[in-house]
Amino acid sequence: SFIFIFNAAFFIKTIDFTDGNIFPFSLKSGTKAEKIEPKIPKETIFDRMDYTKNYLKNIGYKVRYNSNPPFFMFYKKKN
């Protein structure tokens, strides 16, 4: 839900991480993760990533996006 994503983004801001990576969860066939329910549609996952990416940009992080595989890195320039 939006509240979960907002809380996760706010957590990043509160902890004041210097850098990090965000990537979508991808399960592997035959693992315990395959049984996790409910399954979240890929469209929703990428919407959540997009929201988080924009939020981090708005609070001063630099963001680099990679499309294949999809993930992004965020970091703050050191003073």
Short mmCIF file of C-alpha atoms in Angstrom, two decimals, residues 16-75:
data_model
loop_
_atom_site.label_atom_id
_atom_site.label_comp_id
_atom_site.label_asym_id
_atom_site.label_seq_id
_atom_site.Cartn_x
_atom_site.Cartn_y
_atom_site.Cartn_z
CA ASP A 16 19.97 9.52 6.75
CA PHE A 17 21.59 6.78 4.68
CA THR A 18 24.55 7.95 2.63
CA ASP A 19 23.72 5.49 -0.15
CA GLY A 20 21.74 2.41 -1.05
CA ASN A 21 20.14 0.28 -3.74
CA ILE A 22 16.48 -0.43 -4.37
CA PHE A 23 15.39 -3.26 -6.59
CA PRO A 24 12.22 -5.27 -7.16
CA PHE A 25 11.79 -8.59 -5.43
CA SER A 26 12.07 -11.48 -7.84
CA LEU A 27 11.36 -15.01 -6.74
CA LYS A 28 13.10 -18.11 -7.94
CA SER A 29 11.16 -21.21 -8.81
CA GLY A 30 11.30 -23.89 -6.14
CA THR A 31 12.18 -21.55 -3.23
CA LYS A 32 10.12 -20.66 -0.16
CA ALA A 33 9.70 -17.19 -1.62
CA GLU A 34 7.60 -18.69 -4.39
CA LYS A 35 4.88 -19.37 -1.81
CA ILE A 36 4.65 -15.80 -0.48
CA GLU A 37 1.14 -14.43 -0.87
CA PRO A 38 -0.32 -12.18 -2.04
CA LYS A 39 1.63 -11.73 -5.23
CA ILE A 40 2.11 -8.05 -6.05
CA PRO A 41 1.69 -7.18 -9.73
CA LYS A 42 4.85 -5.97 -11.48
CA GLU A 43 3.09 -2.74 -12.43
CA THR A 44 2.48 -1.99 -8.74
CA ILE A 45 6.08 -2.83 -7.88
CA PHE A 46 7.42 -0.43 -10.50
CA ASP A 47 4.94 2.28 -9.43
CA ARG A 48 6.28 1.94 -5.88
CA MET A 49 9.87 2.11 -7.09
CA ASP A 50 9.06 5.22 -9.13
CA TYR A 51 7.43 6.92 -6.14
CA THR A 52 10.44 6.10 -3.93
CA LYS A 53 12.90 7.29 -6.59
CA ASN A 54 11.11 10.63 -6.90
CA TYR A 55 10.80 11.03 -3.13
CA LEU A 56 14.52 10.47 -2.68
CA LYS A 57 15.32 13.02 -5.39
CA ASN A 58 13.06 15.54 -3.66
CA ILE A 59 14.86 15.17 -0.33
CA GLY A 60 18.32 15.68 -1.84
CA TYR A 61 19.59 12.30 -2.94
CA LYS A 62 21.17 11.73 -6.33
CA VAL A 63 19.52 8.78 -8.08
CA ARG A 64 20.84 6.58 -10.89
CA TYR A 65 18.42 4.21 -12.58
CA ASN A 66 19.36 1.00 -14.36
CA SER A 67 16.72 -0.54 -16.61
CA ASN A 68 18.13 -4.03 -17.16
CA PRO A 69 17.97 -5.44 -14.58
CA PRO A 70 15.70 -2.80 -13.08
CA PHE A 71 17.04 -1.16 -9.94
CA PHE A 72 18.30 2.18 -8.78
CA MET A 73 21.08 3.47 -6.59
CA PHE A 74 20.74 6.51 -4.38
CA TYR A 75 23.50 8.50 -2.70
#
